[in-house]
Amino acid sequence: MARRVLAAGFALAAATTLAACGEDEAEAERDGASDEITSAGTQDAFALKVGDCFDEPDGTEFEDVAAVPCAETHEAEIYHQFDLEDGDFPGQDAIDNEAIEECGPAFEDFAQIAYDDSLLDWYPLTPTQGSWDGLDDRTVQCVIYDTEGPVEGTLEGAAR
């Protein structure tokens, strides 16, 4: 099952489906105490957490990402997450609307700048019908990125 990147309306173009970052790539490592990623590598998309930094996957559905410590050059960071209510799959439009309601205000809190005044952008990672039904995936993760390209360090408080 795969996570879906909502791209429409968020200035992020997606081209192909990415099933894995690579069979031979090592898994990302986390610090036991802080749970921060300390060594770059493949990270299961379902194991991503708030504060994780990664490079953008090449597709709209994916299972793994190339995760990196936030101090290293990266393209994206998870800044907020929330769970959707249980029940039948609500449809992508309903999920997208909830993402806008949750991720928008969280963006301003995280980046310390109004979205309309920022060079930063965001998009949500959302459940697919398959991950909803097959894996009980109810989590939406809000991802922030710099429209001017990769960054080093967290975008928390960036006010860009």
JSON list of C-alpha atoms in Angstrom, two decimals:
[
{"chain": "A", "resi": 1, "resn": "MET", "atom": "CA", "xyz": [0.00, 0.00, 0.00]},
{"chain": "A", "resi": 2, "resn": "ALA", "atom": "CA", "xyz": [1.24, 3.53, -0.65]},
{"chain": "A", "resi": 3, "resn": "ARG", "atom": "CA", "xyz": [0.92, 7.02, 0.78]},
{"chain": "A", "resi": 4, "resn": "ARG", "atom": "CA", "xyz": [-0.35, 9.69, -1.57]},
{"chain": "A", "resi": 5, "resn": "VAL", "atom": "CA", "xyz": [1.12, 13.12, -2.04]},
{"chain": "A", "resi": 6, "resn": "LEU", "atom": "CA", "xyz": [-1.53, 15.73, -2.75]},
{"chain": "A", "resi": 7, "resn": "ALA", "atom": "CA", "xyz": [0.02, 17.77, -5.50]},
{"chain": "A", "resi": 8, "resn": "ALA", "atom": "CA", "xyz": [-2.82, 19.54, -7.25]},
{"chain": "A", "resi": 9, "resn": "GLY", "atom": "CA", "xyz": [-2.99, 23.16, -6.16]},
{"chain": "A", "resi": 10, "resn": "PHE", "atom": "CA", "xyz": [0.20, 23.01, -4.14]},
{"chain": "A", "resi": 11, "resn": "ALA", "atom": "CA", "xyz": [2.86, 23.75, -6.81]},
{"chain": "A", "resi": 12, "resn": "LEU", "atom": "CA", "xyz": [4.40, 20.29, -6.59]},
{"chain": "A", "resi": 13, "resn": "ALA", "atom": "CA", "xyz": [4.45, 18.26, -9.79]},
{"chain": "A", "resi": 14, "resn": "ALA", "atom": "CA", "xyz": [4.51, 14.50, -9.60]},
{"chain": "A", "resi": 15, "resn": "ALA", "atom": "CA", "xyz": [5.32, 12.16, -12.44]},
{"chain": "A", "resi": 16, "resn": "THR", "atom": "CA", "xyz": [5.63, 8.45, -11.67]},
{"chain": "A", "resi": 17, "resn": "THR", "atom": "CA", "xyz": [4.90, 5.92, -8.99]},
{"chain": "A", "resi": 18, "resn": "LEU", "atom": "CA", "xyz": [7.83, 5.07, -6.74]},
{"chain": "A", "resi": 19, "resn": "ALA", "atom": "CA", "xyz": [7.60, 1.61, -5.20]},
{"chain": "A", "resi": 20, "resn": "ALA", "atom": "CA", "xyz": [10.86, 1.91, -3.24]},
{"chain": "A", "resi": 21, "resn": "CYS", "atom": "CA", "xyz": [13.89, 4.16, -3.04]},
{"chain": "A", "resi": 22, "resn": "GLY", "atom": "CA", "xyz": [16.12, 1.25, -3.94]},
{"chain": "A", "resi": 23, "resn": "GLU", "atom": "CA", "xyz": [16.69, -2.33, -2.95]},
{"chain": "A", "resi": 24, "resn": "ASP", "atom": "CA", "xyz": [20.36, -1.75, -2.02]},
{"chain": "A", "resi": 25, "resn": "GLU", "atom": "CA", "xyz": [19.91, 1.49, -0.08]},
{"chain": "A", "resi": 26, "resn": "ALA", "atom": "CA", "xyz": [20.47, 1.31, 3.68]},
{"chain": "A", "resi": 27, "resn": "GLU", "atom": "CA", "xyz": [17.67, 2.16, 6.08]},
{"chain": "A", "resi": 28, "resn": "ALA", "atom": "CA", "xyz": [17.74, 5.54, 7.81]},
{"chain": "A", "resi": 29, "resn": "GLU", "atom": "CA", "xyz": [18.88, 5.33, 11.43]},
{"chain": "A", "resi": 30, "resn": "ARG", "atom": "CA", "xyz": [17.31, 7.12, 14.41]},
{"chain": "A", "resi": 31, "resn": "ASP", "atom": "CA", "xyz": [18.78, 8.25, 17.72]},
{"chain": "A", "resi": 32, "resn": "GLY", "atom": "CA", "xyz": [17.44, 6.07, 20.52]},
{"chain": "A", "resi": 33, "resn": "ALA", "atom": "CA", "xyz": [16.79, 8.97, 22.89]},
{"chain": "A", "resi": 34, "resn": "SER", "atom": "CA", "xyz": [15.55, 11.77, 20.62]},
{"chain": "A", "resi": 35, "resn": "ASP", "atom": "CA", "xyz": [14.13, 9.56, 17.81]},
{"chain": "A", "resi": 36, "resn": "GLU", "atom": "CA", "xyz": [15.65, 11.99, 15.27]},
{"chain": "A", "resi": 37, "resn": "ILE", "atom": "CA", "xyz": [17.05, 10.63, 12.04]},
{"chain": "A", "resi": 38, "resn": "THR", "atom": "CA", "xyz": [20.83, 10.51, 12.46]},
{"chain": "A", "resi": 39, "resn": "SER", "atom": "CA", "xyz": [21.90, 8.68, 9.31]},
{"chain": "A", "resi": 40, "resn": "ALA", "atom": "CA", "xyz": [20.49, 9.10, 5.80]},
{"chain": "A", "resi": 41, "resn": "GLY", "atom": "CA", "xyz": [18.78, 6.17, 4.13]},
{"chain": "A", "resi": 42, "resn": "THR", "atom": "CA", "xyz": [15.50, 4.66, 3.08]},
{"chain": "A", "resi": 43, "resn": "GLN", "atom": "CA", "xyz": [12.56, 5.28, 5.42]},
{"chain": "A", "resi": 44, "resn": "ASP", "atom": "CA", "xyz": [9.19, 3.54, 5.23]},
{"chain": "A", "resi": 45, "resn": "ALA", "atom": "CA", "xyz": [6.67, 6.28, 4.46]},
{"chain": "A", "resi": 46, "resn": "PHE", "atom": "CA", "xyz": [4.40, 4.97, 7.23]},
{"chain": "A", "resi": 47, "resn": "ALA", "atom": "CA", "xyz": [7.20, 5.42, 9.77]},
{"chain": "A", "resi": 48, "resn": "LEU", "atom": "CA", "xyz": [7.75, 9.12, 9.04]},
{"chain": "A", "resi": 49, "resn": "LYS", "atom": "CA", "xyz": [7.23, 11.41, 12.03]},
{"chain": "A", "resi": 50, "resn": "VAL", "atom": "CA", "xyz": [6.88, 15.12, 12.72]},
{"chain": "A", "resi": 51, "resn": "GLY", "atom": "CA", "xyz": [10.35, 16.59, 12.47]},
{"chain": "A", "resi": 52, "resn": "ASP", "atom": "CA", "xyz": [11.62, 14.13, 9.85]},
{"chain": "A", "resi": 53, "resn": "CYS", "atom": "CA", "xyz": [13.38, 15.54, 6.80]},
{"chain": "A", "resi": 54, "resn": "PHE", "atom": "CA", "xyz": [13.51, 13.81, 3.43]},
{"chain": "A", "resi": 55, "resn": "ASP", "atom": "CA", "xyz": [13.97, 14.22, -0.29]},
{"chain": "A", "resi": 56, "resn": "GLU", "atom": "CA", "xyz": [10.86, 14.36, -2.44]},
{"chain": "A", "resi": 57, "resn": "PRO", "atom": "CA", "xyz": [9.72, 11.06, -3.89]},
{"chain": "A", "resi": 58, "resn": "ASP", "atom": "CA", "xyz": [9.35, 10.99, -7.67]},
{"chain": "A", "resi": 59, "resn": "GLY", "atom": "CA", "xyz": [5.72, 9.95, -7.74]},
{"chain": "A", "resi": 60, "resn": "THR", "atom": "CA", "xyz": [2.26, 10.53, -6.40]},
{"chain": "A", "resi": 61, "resn": "GLU", "atom": "CA", "xyz": [2.18, 7.20, -4.56]},
{"chain": "A", "resi": 62, "resn": "PHE", "atom": "CA", "xyz": [5.16, 5.71, -2.76]},
{"chain": "A", "resi": 63, "resn": "GLU", "atom": "CA", "xyz": [6.14, 3.38, 0.05]},
{"chain": "A", "resi": 64, "resn": "ASP", "atom": "CA", "xyz": [9.62, 4.67, 0.92]},
{"chain": "A", "resi": 65, "resn": "VAL", "atom": "CA", "xyz": [11.42, 8.01, 0.96]},
{"chain": "A", "resi": 66, "resn": "ALA", "atom": "CA", "xyz": [15.07, 9.05, 1.13]},
{"chain": "A", "resi": 67, "resn": "ALA", "atom": "CA", "xyz": [15.23, 10.34, 4.72]},
{"chain": "A", "resi": 68, "resn": "VAL", "atom": "CA", "xyz": [18.11, 12.49, 5.96]},
{"chain": "A", "resi": 69, "resn": "PRO", "atom": "CA", "xyz": [19.08, 14.26, 9.17]},
{"chain": "A", "resi": 70, "resn": "CYS", "atom": "CA", "xyz": [17.57, 17.75, 9.03]},
{"chain": "A", "resi": 71, "resn": "ALA", "atom": "CA", "xyz": [21.05, 19.29, 9.39]},
{"chain": "A", "resi": 72, "resn": "GLU", "atom": "CA", "xyz": [21.90, 17.85, 5.95]},
{"chain": "A", "resi": 73, "resn": "THR", "atom": "CA", "xyz": [20.56, 19.14, 2.63]},
{"chain": "A", "resi": 74, "resn": "HIS", "atom": "CA", "xyz": [16.97, 18.02, 2.10]},
{"chain": "A", "resi": 75, "resn": "GLU", "atom": "CA", "xyz": [13.86, 18.99, 0.18]},
{"chain": "A", "resi": 76, "resn": "ALA", "atom": "CA", "xyz": [11.01, 18.53, 2.66]},
{"chain": "A", "resi": 77, "resn": "GLU", "atom": "CA", "xyz": [10.14, 18.27, 6.36]},
{"chain": "A", "resi": 78, "resn": "ILE", "atom": "CA", "xyz": [7.08, 16.98, 8.18]},
{"chain": "A", "resi": 79, "resn": "TYR", "atom": "CA", "xyz": [5.84, 19.79, 10.41]},
{"chain": "A", "resi": 80, "resn": "HIS", "atom": "CA", "xyz": [2.43, 18.57, 11.61]},
{"chain": "A", "resi": 81, "resn": "GLN", "atom": "CA", "xyz": [0.23, 15.50, 11.52]},
{"chain": "A", "resi": 82, "resn": "PHE", "atom": "CA", "xyz": [-3.29, 14.54, 12.50]},
{"chain": "A", "resi": 83, "resn": "ASP", "atom": "CA", "xyz": [-5.58, 11.55, 12.24]},
{"chain": "A", "resi": 84, "resn": "LEU", "atom": "CA", "xyz": [-8.84, 11.37, 10.33]},
{"chain": "A", "resi": 85, "resn": "GLU", "atom": "CA", "xyz": [-11.95, 9.84, 11.87]},
{"chain": "A", "resi": 86, "resn": "ASP", "atom": "CA", "xyz": [-12.53, 6.10, 11.49]},
{"chain": "A", "resi": 87, "resn": "GLY", "atom": "CA", "xyz": [-15.20, 4.86, 9.14]},
{"chain": "A", "resi": 88, "resn": "ASP", "atom": "CA", "xyz": [-15.50, 4.37, 5.41]},
{"chain": "A", "resi": 89, "resn": "PHE", "atom": "CA", "xyz": [-12.97, 6.08, 3.16]},
{"chain": "A", "resi": 90, "resn": "PRO", "atom": "CA", "xyz": [-14.32, 9.66, 2.96]},
{"chain": "A", "resi": 91, "resn": "GLY", "atom": "CA", "xyz": [-12.98, 10.31, -0.54]},
{"chain": "A", "resi": 92, "resn": "GLN", "atom": "CA", "xyz": [-9.97, 12.32, -1.62]},
{"chain": "A", "resi": 93, "resn": "ASP", "atom": "CA", "xyz": [-11.83, 15.65, -1.77]},
{"chain": "A", "resi": 94, "resn": "ALA", "atom": "CA", "xyz": [-12.91, 15.33, 1.88]},
{"chain": "A", "resi": 95, "resn": "ILE", "atom": "CA", "xyz": [-9.38, 14.38, 2.95]},
{"chain": "A", "resi": 96, "resn": "ASP", "atom": "CA", "xyz": [-7.94, 17.29, 0.97]},
{"chain": "A", "resi": 97, "resn": "ASN", "atom": "CA", "xyz": [-10.36, 19.72, 2.63]},
{"chain": "A", "resi": 98, "resn": "GLU", "atom": "CA", "xyz": [-9.43, 18.47, 6.11]},
{"chain": "A", "resi": 99, "resn": "ALA", "atom": "CA", "xyz": [-5.75, 18.81, 5.21]},
{"chain": "A", "resi": 100, "resn": "ILE", "atom": "CA", "xyz": [-6.27, 22.44, 4.22]},
{"chain": "A", "resi": 101, "resn": "GLU", "atom": "CA", "xyz": [-8.11, 23.12, 7.49]},
{"chain": "A", "resi": 102, "resn": "GLU", "atom": "CA", "xyz": [-5.36, 21.54, 9.63]},
{"chain": "A", "resi": 103, "resn": "CYS", "atom": "CA", "xyz": [-2.12, 22.11, 7.72]},
{"chain": "A", "resi": 104, "resn": "GLY", "atom": "CA", "xyz": [-2.72, 25.79, 6.90]},
{"chain": "A", "resi": 105, "resn": "PRO", "atom": "CA", "xyz": [-2.84, 27.13, 10.47]},
{"chain": "A", "resi": 106, "resn": "ALA", "atom": "CA", "xyz": [-0.10, 24.70, 11.53]},
{"chain": "A", "resi": 107, "resn": "PHE", "atom": "CA", "xyz": [2.11, 26.09, 8.73]},
{"chain": "A", "resi": 108, "resn": "GLU", "atom": "CA", "xyz": [1.96, 29.58, 10.20]},
{"chain": "A", "resi": 109, "resn": "ASP", "atom": "CA", "xyz": [2.64, 28.30, 13.72]},
{"chain": "A", "resi": 110, "resn": "PHE", "atom": "CA", "xyz": [5.61, 26.26, 12.52]},
{"chain": "A", "resi": 111, "resn": "ALA", "atom": "CA", "xyz": [7.24, 28.69, 10.08]},
{"chain": "A", "resi": 112, "resn": "GLN", "atom": "CA", "xyz": [6.31, 31.80, 12.09]},
{"chain": "A", "resi": 113, "resn": "ILE", "atom": "CA", "xyz": [5.07, 33.58, 8.97]},
{"chain": "A", "resi": 114, "resn": "ALA", "atom": "CA", "xyz": [1.73, 33.87, 7.20]},
{"chain": "A", "resi": 115, "resn": "TYR", "atom": "CA", "xyz": [1.50, 31.46, 4.28]},
{"chain": "A", "resi": 116, "resn": "ASP", "atom": "CA", "xyz": [0.67, 34.25, 1.81]},
{"chain": "A", "resi": 117, "resn": "ASP", "atom": "CA", "xyz": [3.80, 36.17, 2.86]},
{"chain": "A", "resi": 118, "resn": "SER", "atom": "CA", "xyz": [6.13, 33.17, 2.66]},
{"chain": "A", "resi": 119, "resn": "LEU", "atom": "CA", "xyz": [8.48, 31.68, 0.08]},
{"chain": "A", "resi": 120, "resn": "LEU", "atom": "CA", "xyz": [7.74, 28.33, 1.68]},
{"chain": "A", "resi": 121, "resn": "ASP", "atom": "CA", "xyz": [4.96, 26.01, 0.58]},
{"chain": "A", "resi": 122, "resn": "TRP", "atom": "CA", "xyz": [3.31, 22.86, 1.90]},
{"chain": "A", "resi": 123, "resn": "TYR", "atom": "CA", "xyz": [1.43, 19.78, 0.85]},
{"chain": "A", "resi": 124, "resn": "PRO", "atom": "CA", "xyz": [-0.11, 16.85, 2.73]},
{"chain": "A", "resi": 125, "resn": "LEU", "atom": "CA", "xyz": [0.78, 13.19, 2.64]},
{"chain": "A", "resi": 126, "resn": "THR", "atom": "CA", "xyz": [-2.60, 11.48, 2.72]},
{"chain": "A", "resi": 127, "resn": "PRO", "atom": "CA", "xyz": [-4.02, 7.97, 2.90]},
{"chain": "A", "resi": 128, "resn": "THR", "atom": "CA", "xyz": [-5.02, 6.25, -0.31]},
{"chain": "A", "resi": 129, "resn": "GLN", "atom": "CA", "xyz": [-8.15, 4.13, -0.60]},
{"chain": "A", "resi": 130, "resn": "GLY", "atom": "CA", "xyz": [-5.87, 1.07, -0.45]},
{"chain": "A", "resi": 131, "resn": "SER", "atom": "CA", "xyz": [-3.93, 2.19, 2.65]},
{"chain": "A", "resi": 132, "resn": "TRP", "atom": "CA", "xyz": [-7.18, 3.26, 4.35]},
{"chain": "A", "resi": 133, "resn": "ASP", "atom": "CA", "xyz": [-8.86, -0.10, 3.76]},
{"chain": "A", "resi": 134, "resn": "GLY", "atom": "CA", "xyz": [-5.83, -2.38, 4.01]},
{"chain": "A", "resi": 135, "resn": "LEU", "atom": "CA", "xyz": [-3.70, -0.75, 6.70]},
{"chain": "A", "resi": 136, "resn": "ASP", "atom": "CA", "xyz": [-6.16, 1.39, 8.69]},
{"chain": "A", "resi": 137, "resn": "ASP", "atom": "CA", "xyz": [-4.15, 4.43, 7.56]},
{"chain": "A", "resi": 138, "resn": "ARG", "atom": "CA", "xyz": [-5.88, 7.53, 8.94]},
{"chain": "A", "resi": 139, "resn": "THR", "atom": "CA", "xyz": [-2.86, 9.83, 9.28]},
{"chain": "A", "resi": 140, "resn": "VAL", "atom": "CA", "xyz": [-2.37, 13.02, 7.29]},
{"chain": "A", "resi": 141, "resn": "GLN", "atom": "CA", "xyz": [1.11, 14.53, 7.50]},
{"chain": "A", "resi": 142, "resn": "CYS", "atom": "CA", "xyz": [1.78, 18.15, 6.56]},
{"chain": "A", "resi": 143, "resn": "VAL", "atom": "CA", "xyz": [5.02, 18.69, 4.65]},
{"chain": "A", "resi": 144, "resn": "ILE", "atom": "CA", "xyz": [6.82, 22.03, 4.32]},
{"chain": "A", "resi": 145, "resn": "TYR", "atom": "CA", "xyz": [9.38, 22.86, 1.65]},
{"chain": "A", "resi": 146, "resn": "ASP", "atom": "CA", "xyz": [11.22, 25.85, 0.23]},
{"chain": "A", "resi": 147, "resn": "THR", "atom": "CA", "xyz": [10.07, 26.79, -3.27]},
{"chain": "A", "resi": 148, "resn": "GLU", "atom": "CA", "xyz": [13.61, 27.97, -4.04]},
{"chain": "A", "resi": 149, "resn": "GLY", "atom": "CA", "xyz": [15.10, 24.51, -3.54]},
{"chain": "A", "resi": 150, "resn": "PRO", "atom": "CA", "xyz": [16.75, 22.26, -0.96]},
{"chain": "A", "resi": 151, "resn": "VAL", "atom": "CA", "xyz": [17.65, 23.57, 2.49]},
{"chain": "A", "resi": 152, "resn": "GLU", "atom": "CA", "xyz": [19.87, 22.64, 5.40]},
{"chain": "A", "resi": 153, "resn": "GLY", "atom": "CA", "xyz": [18.34, 22.66, 8.87]},
{"chain": "A", "resi": 154, "resn": "THR", "atom": "CA", "xyz": [14.74, 22.72, 9.97]},
{"chain": "A", "resi": 155, "resn": "LEU", "atom": "CA", "xyz": [12.28, 25.23, 8.54]},
{"chain": "A", "resi": 156, "resn": "GLU", "atom": "CA", "xyz": [10.76, 25.71, 11.98]},
{"chain": "A", "resi": 157, "resn": "GLY", "atom": "CA", "xyz": [10.68, 29.43, 12.66]},
{"chain": "A", "resi": 158, "resn": "ALA", "atom": "CA", "xyz": [12.21, 30.12, 9.25]},
{"chain": "A", "resi": 159, "resn": "ALA", "atom": "CA", "xyz": [9.85, 33.06, 8.51]},
{"chain": "A", "resi": 160, "resn": "ARG", "atom": "CA", "xyz": [10.85, 32.93, 4.83]}
]
